[in-house]
PDB file of C-alpha atoms in Angstrom:
ATOM      1  CA  UNK A   1       0.000   0.000   0.000  1.00 80.00           C
ATOM      2  CA  UNK A   2       1.339   3.467  -0.836  1.00 76.00           C
ATOM      3  CA  UNK A   3       1.374   6.577   1.308  1.00 68.00           C
ATOM      4  CA  UNK A   4      -1.286   9.081   0.283  1.00 69.00           C
ATOM      5  CA  UNK A   5      -1.039  12.837  -0.063  1.00 73.00           C
ATOM      6  CA  UNK A   6      -3.982  14.160   1.942  1.00 77.00           C
ATOM      7  CA  UNK A   7      -3.287  17.834   2.609  1.00 85.00           C
ATOM      8  CA  UNK A   8      -0.765  20.655   2.286  1.00 89.00           C
ATOM      9  CA  UNK A   9      -0.345  24.093   3.870  1.00 91.00           C
ATOM     10  CA  UNK A  10       0.976  27.493   2.816  1.00 91.00           C
ATOM     11  CA  UNK A  11       2.484  29.964   5.262  1.00 92.00           C
ATOM     12  CA  UNK A  12       1.112  33.499   5.381  1.00 93.00           C
ATOM     13  CA  UNK A  13       1.376  36.480   7.689  1.00 94.00           C
ATOM     14  CA  UNK A  14      -2.384  37.078   7.386  1.00 95.00           C
ATOM     15  CA  UNK A  15      -4.500  33.876   7.341  1.00 95.00           C
ATOM     16  CA  UNK A  16      -7.792  35.812   7.160  1.00 96.00           C
ATOM     17  CA  UNK A  17      -6.668  37.751   4.077  1.00 97.00           C
ATOM     18  CA  UNK A  18      -5.225  34.584   2.495  1.00 96.00           C
ATOM     19  CA  UNK A  19      -8.511  32.733   3.057  1.00 96.00           C
ATOM     20  CA  UNK A  20     -10.450  35.529   1.358  1.00 97.00           C
ATOM     21  CA  UNK A  21      -7.868  35.661  -1.481  1.00 98.00           C
ATOM     22  CA  UNK A  22      -8.234  31.967  -2.358  1.00 97.00           C
ATOM     23  CA  UNK A  23     -12.011  32.050  -1.941  1.00 97.00           C
ATOM     24  CA  UNK A  24     -12.292  34.879  -4.474  1.00 97.00           C
ATOM     25  CA  UNK A  25      -9.612  33.668  -6.909  1.00 97.00           C
ATOM     26  CA  UNK A  26     -10.809  30.049  -7.116  1.00 96.00           C
ATOM     27  CA  UNK A  27     -14.330  30.104  -5.651  1.00 95.00           C
ATOM     28  CA  UNK A  28     -13.320  27.771  -2.817  1.00 95.00           C
ATOM     29  CA  UNK A  29     -14.950  27.722   0.608  1.00 94.00           C
ATOM     30  CA  UNK A  30     -12.897  29.567   3.238  1.00 96.00           C
ATOM     31  CA  UNK A  31     -13.215  27.541   6.457  1.00 95.00           C
ATOM     32  CA  UNK A  32     -11.677  29.719   9.199  1.00 94.00           C
ATOM     33  CA  UNK A  33     -10.390  27.715  12.158  1.00 91.00           C
ATOM     34  CA  UNK A  34      -8.781  28.507  15.501  1.00 87.00           C
ATOM     35  CA  UNK A  35      -9.952  32.124  15.524  1.00 85.00           C
ATOM     36  CA  UNK A  36      -8.454  32.838  12.113  1.00 87.00           C
ATOM     37  CA  UNK A  37      -5.039  31.394  12.986  1.00 88.00           C
ATOM     38  CA  UNK A  38      -5.607  28.664  10.409  1.00 91.00           C
ATOM     39  CA  UNK A  39      -7.892  28.488   7.369  1.00 94.00           C
ATOM     40  CA  UNK A  40      -8.849  25.341   5.508  1.00 93.00           C
ATOM     41  CA  UNK A  41      -9.622  25.965   1.850  1.00 93.00           C
ATOM     42  CA  UNK A  42     -12.304  23.585   0.577  1.00 93.00           C
ATOM     43  CA  UNK A  43     -12.600  23.285  -3.217  1.00 91.00           C
ATOM     44  CA  UNK A  44     -15.627  21.006  -3.028  1.00 89.00           C
ATOM     45  CA  UNK A  45     -16.489  18.479  -5.690  1.00 89.00           C
ATOM     46  CA  UNK A  46     -14.858  15.132  -6.411  1.00 89.00           C
ATOM     47  CA  UNK A  47     -12.015  13.727  -8.450  1.00 87.00           C
ATOM     48  CA  UNK A  48     -13.313  12.464 -11.783  1.00 88.00           C
ATOM     49  CA  UNK A  49     -13.459   8.888 -13.041  1.00 94.00           C
ATOM     50  CA  UNK A  50     -12.044   8.167 -16.508  1.00 93.00           C
ATOM     51  CA  UNK A  51     -15.542   8.491 -17.968  1.00 95.00           C
ATOM     52  CA  UNK A  52     -15.899  12.006 -16.530  1.00 89.00           C
ATOM     53  CA  UNK A  53     -18.327  11.072 -13.749  1.00 94.00           C
ATOM     54  CA  UNK A  54     -17.607  11.916 -10.107  1.00 93.00           C
ATOM     55  CA  UNK A  55     -15.587   9.365  -8.154  1.00 94.00           C
ATOM     56  CA  UNK A  56     -16.064   8.755  -4.432  1.00 93.00           C
ATOM     57  CA  UNK A  57     -12.858  10.717  -3.695  1.00 89.00           C
ATOM     58  CA  UNK A  58     -13.324  14.337  -2.691  1.00 88.00           C
ATOM     59  CA  UNK A  59     -10.989  17.006  -4.056  1.00 88.00           C
ATOM     60  CA  UNK A  60      -7.999  17.785  -1.853  1.00 88.00           C
ATOM     61  CA  UNK A  61      -8.239  20.619   0.640  1.00 90.00           C
ATOM     62  CA  UNK A  62      -5.356  22.837   1.655  1.00 91.00           C
ATOM     63  CA  UNK A  63      -4.547  25.091   4.558  1.00 93.00           C
ATOM     64  CA  UNK A  64      -3.123  28.543   5.088  1.00 93.00           C
ATOM     65  CA  UNK A  65      -1.451  29.054   8.429  1.00 92.00           C
ATOM     66  CA  UNK A  66       0.034  31.959  10.342  1.00 92.00           C
ATOM     67  CA  UNK A  67       3.842  31.844  10.014  1.00 91.00           C
ATOM     68  CA  UNK A  68       4.099  33.283  13.543  1.00 91.00           C
ATOM     69  CA  UNK A  69       2.470  30.161  15.013  1.00 89.00           C
ATOM     70  CA  UNK A  70       2.387  27.178  12.659  1.00 87.00           C
ATOM     71  CA  UNK A  71      -0.208  24.661  13.850  1.00 80.00           C
ATOM     72  CA  UNK A  72      -0.253  21.818  14.698  1.00 80.00           C
ATOM     73  CA  UNK A  73       2.781  21.866  16.975  1.00 81.00           C
ATOM     74  CA  UNK A  74       3.369  20.529  20.500  1.00 86.00           C
ATOM     75  CA  UNK A  75       4.309  24.042  21.685  1.00 89.00           C
ATOM     76  CA  UNK A  76       1.057  26.073  21.953  1.00 85.00           C
ATOM     77  CA  UNK A  77       2.849  29.361  21.235  1.00 85.00           C
ATOM     78  CA  UNK A  78       4.705  27.937  18.233  1.00 84.00           C
ATOM     79  CA  UNK A  79       8.436  28.022  17.567  1.00 88.00           C
ATOM     80  CA  UNK A  80      10.959  29.750  15.284  1.00 89.00           C
ATOM     81  CA  UNK A  81      11.053  30.596  12.453  1.00 88.00           C
ATOM     82  CA  UNK A  82       8.083  32.953  12.665  1.00 88.00           C
ATOM     83  CA  UNK A  83       8.505  34.707   9.334  1.00 88.00           C
ATOM     84  CA  UNK A  84       7.710  33.894   5.710  1.00 88.00           C
ATOM     85  CA  UNK A  85      10.468  32.425   3.594  1.00 85.00           C
ATOM     86  CA  UNK A  86      11.632  34.980   1.074  1.00 78.00           C
ATOM     87  CA  UNK A  87      14.703  33.341  -0.457  1.00 79.00           C
ATOM     88  CA  UNK A  88      14.888  30.640  -3.073  1.00 79.00           C
ATOM     89  CA  UNK A  89      12.263  28.202  -4.281  1.00 81.00           C
ATOM     90  CA  UNK A  90       9.203  27.188  -2.336  1.00 81.00           C
ATOM     91  CA  UNK A  91       6.667  24.461  -2.841  1.00 79.00           C
ATOM     92  CA  UNK A  92       4.296  25.042  -5.761  1.00 87.00           C
ATOM     93  CA  UNK A  93       0.770  23.790  -6.231  1.00 91.00           C
ATOM     94  CA  UNK A  94      -1.016  22.916  -9.428  1.00 93.00           C
ATOM     95  CA  UNK A  95      -4.684  23.692  -9.957  1.00 94.00           C
ATOM     96  CA  UNK A  96      -6.681  22.080 -12.751  1.00 92.00           C
ATOM     97  CA  UNK A  97      -8.868  24.852 -14.173  1.00 94.00           C
ATOM     98  CA  UNK A  98     -12.498  23.786 -14.431  1.00 91.00           C
ATOM     99  CA  UNK A  99     -14.283  23.840 -17.760  1.00 89.00           C
ATOM    100  CA  UNK A 100     -16.552  26.662 -16.583  1.00 92.00           C
ATOM    101  CA  UNK A 101     -13.662  28.951 -15.578  1.00 95.00           C
ATOM    102  CA  UNK A 102     -10.615  30.338 -17.380  1.00 97.00           C
ATOM    103  CA  UNK A 103      -6.952  30.948 -16.606  1.00 97.00           C
ATOM    104  CA  UNK A 104      -7.410  34.569 -17.677  1.00 97.00           C
ATOM    105  CA  UNK A 105     -10.177  35.201 -15.116  1.00 97.00           C
ATOM    106  CA  UNK A 106      -8.138  33.523 -12.380  1.00 97.00           C
ATOM    107  CA  UNK A 107      -4.971  35.502 -13.197  1.00 98.00           C
ATOM    108  CA  UNK A 108      -6.891  38.789 -13.420  1.00 98.00           C
ATOM    109  CA  UNK A 109      -8.549  38.160 -10.046  1.00 98.00           C
ATOM    110  CA  UNK A 110      -5.284  37.104  -8.401  1.00 98.00           C
ATOM    111  CA  UNK A 111      -3.557  40.230  -9.722  1.00 98.00           C
ATOM    112  CA  UNK A 112      -6.426  42.479  -8.585  1.00 98.00           C
ATOM    113  CA  UNK A 113      -6.035  41.032  -5.068  1.00 98.00           C
ATOM    114  CA  UNK A 114      -2.272  41.543  -4.866  1.00 98.00           C
ATOM    115  CA  UNK A 115      -0.926  38.457  -6.644  1.00 97.00           C
ATOM    116  CA  UNK A 116       1.771  38.611  -9.336  1.00 97.00           C
ATOM    117  CA  UNK A 117       1.493  36.891 -12.713  1.00 98.00           C
ATOM    118  CA  UNK A 118       4.684  34.897 -13.377  1.00 96.00           C
ATOM    119  CA  UNK A 119       3.830  33.738 -16.892  1.00 96.00           C
ATOM    120  CA  UNK A 120       0.982  33.114 -19.299  1.00 97.00           C
ATOM    121  CA  UNK A 121       0.348  30.840 -22.251  1.00 98.00           C
ATOM    122  CA  UNK A 122       2.827  27.982 -22.007  1.00 97.00           C
ATOM    123  CA  UNK A 123       2.519  24.441 -23.374  1.00 97.00           C
ATOM    124  CA  UNK A 124       4.348  21.590 -21.624  1.00 96.00           C
ATOM    125  CA  UNK A 125       4.565  18.647 -24.005  1.00 95.00           C
ATOM    126  CA  UNK A 126       5.906  16.263 -21.331  1.00 95.00           C
ATOM    127  CA  UNK A 127       2.474  16.190 -19.661  1.00 94.00           C
ATOM    128  CA  UNK A 128       0.463  17.551 -22.608  1.00 97.00           C
ATOM    129  CA  UNK A 129      -0.995  20.579 -20.918  1.00 96.00           C
ATOM    130  CA  UNK A 130      -1.323  24.337 -21.116  1.00 98.00           C
ATOM    131  CA  UNK A 131      -0.203  26.272 -18.073  1.00 96.00           C
ATOM    132  CA  UNK A 132      -0.032  29.698 -16.486  1.00 97.00           C
ATOM    133  CA  UNK A 133       1.511  30.748 -13.166  1.00 96.00           C
ATOM    134  CA  UNK A 134       1.016  33.392 -10.494  1.00 97.00           C
ATOM    135  CA  UNK A 135       2.405  34.080  -7.045  1.00 94.00           C
ATOM    136  CA  UNK A 136      -0.014  34.899  -4.249  1.00 95.00           C
ATOM    137  CA  UNK A 137       0.686  37.976  -2.072  1.00 95.00           C
ATOM    138  CA  UNK A 138       2.769  35.753   0.275  1.00 93.00           C
ATOM    139  CA  UNK A 139       5.086  34.438  -2.443  1.00 91.00           C
ATOM    140  CA  UNK A 140       3.571  30.983  -2.973  1.00 92.00           C
ATOM    141  CA  UNK A 141       3.452  29.848  -6.610  1.00 93.00           C
ATOM    142  CA  UNK A 142       0.237  28.501  -8.098  1.00 95.00           C
ATOM    143  CA  UNK A 143       0.394  26.872 -11.520  1.00 95.00           C
ATOM    144  CA  UNK A 144      -2.809  26.659 -13.520  1.00 96.00           C
ATOM    145  CA  UNK A 145      -3.305  23.607 -15.708  1.00 95.00           C
ATOM    146  CA  UNK A 146      -5.601  22.956 -18.654  1.00 96.00           C
ATOM    147  CA  UNK A 147      -5.466  19.562 -20.366  1.00 94.00           C
ATOM    148  CA  UNK A 148      -4.402  19.914 -23.992  1.00 96.00           C
ATOM    149  CA  UNK A 149      -6.184  16.740 -25.138  1.00 94.00           C
ATOM    150  CA  UNK A 150      -5.415  14.411 -27.992  1.00 95.00           C
ATOM    151  CA  UNK A 151      -3.577  16.038 -30.945  1.00 96.00           C
ATOM    152  CA  UNK A 152      -3.363  19.462 -29.297  1.00 96.00           C
ATOM    153  CA  UNK A 153      -3.395  22.575 -31.450  1.00 95.00           C
ATOM    154  CA  UNK A 154      -0.997  24.795 -29.513  1.00 97.00           C
ATOM    155  CA  UNK A 155      -1.767  28.467 -30.173  1.00 96.00           C
ATOM    156  CA  UNK A 156       1.003  30.414 -31.917  1.00 96.00           C
ATOM    157  CA  UNK A 157       1.459  32.838 -28.993  1.00 97.00           C
ATOM    158  CA  UNK A 158       2.223  30.012 -26.515  1.00 97.00           C
ATOM    159  CA  UNK A 159       5.768  29.212 -25.469  1.00 97.00           C
ATOM    160  CA  UNK A 160       6.624  25.511 -25.662  1.00 96.00           C
ATOM    161  CA  UNK A 161       8.856  22.964 -24.019  1.00 94.00           C
TER     162      UNK A 161
END
């Protein structure tokens, strides 16, 4: 039996603002916990079966936590470091864009709320998908993914690798 990825967290210096950011950018439920010290972001819906129907497996949730007091931890007041990482690479997440949304709307909303667009319009042949990327106001990178499908027609203005 393999180990299963069940959850991941992003650090922020303002969990309430981060919860609102992700709720507006992606339409996810913002489930504030522990008096706003931690927010669970709930995308809702289910992973799809190969035939496109819903499986029994719910979409992954993720958390945003206060860098000053990362929970859970055995020390109630938290421990060092208590600041956001600002140097080098961080973890990135990938979000599959739903058929009733668009990367452009997501990027525009993220930018309006303080995010930074890293790139647009890229095709990655290795996994046959179109992608875009933005950083949230706390420096976390979110890559947007759209399946290219069989025999993709990559638009001329897309970069390729």
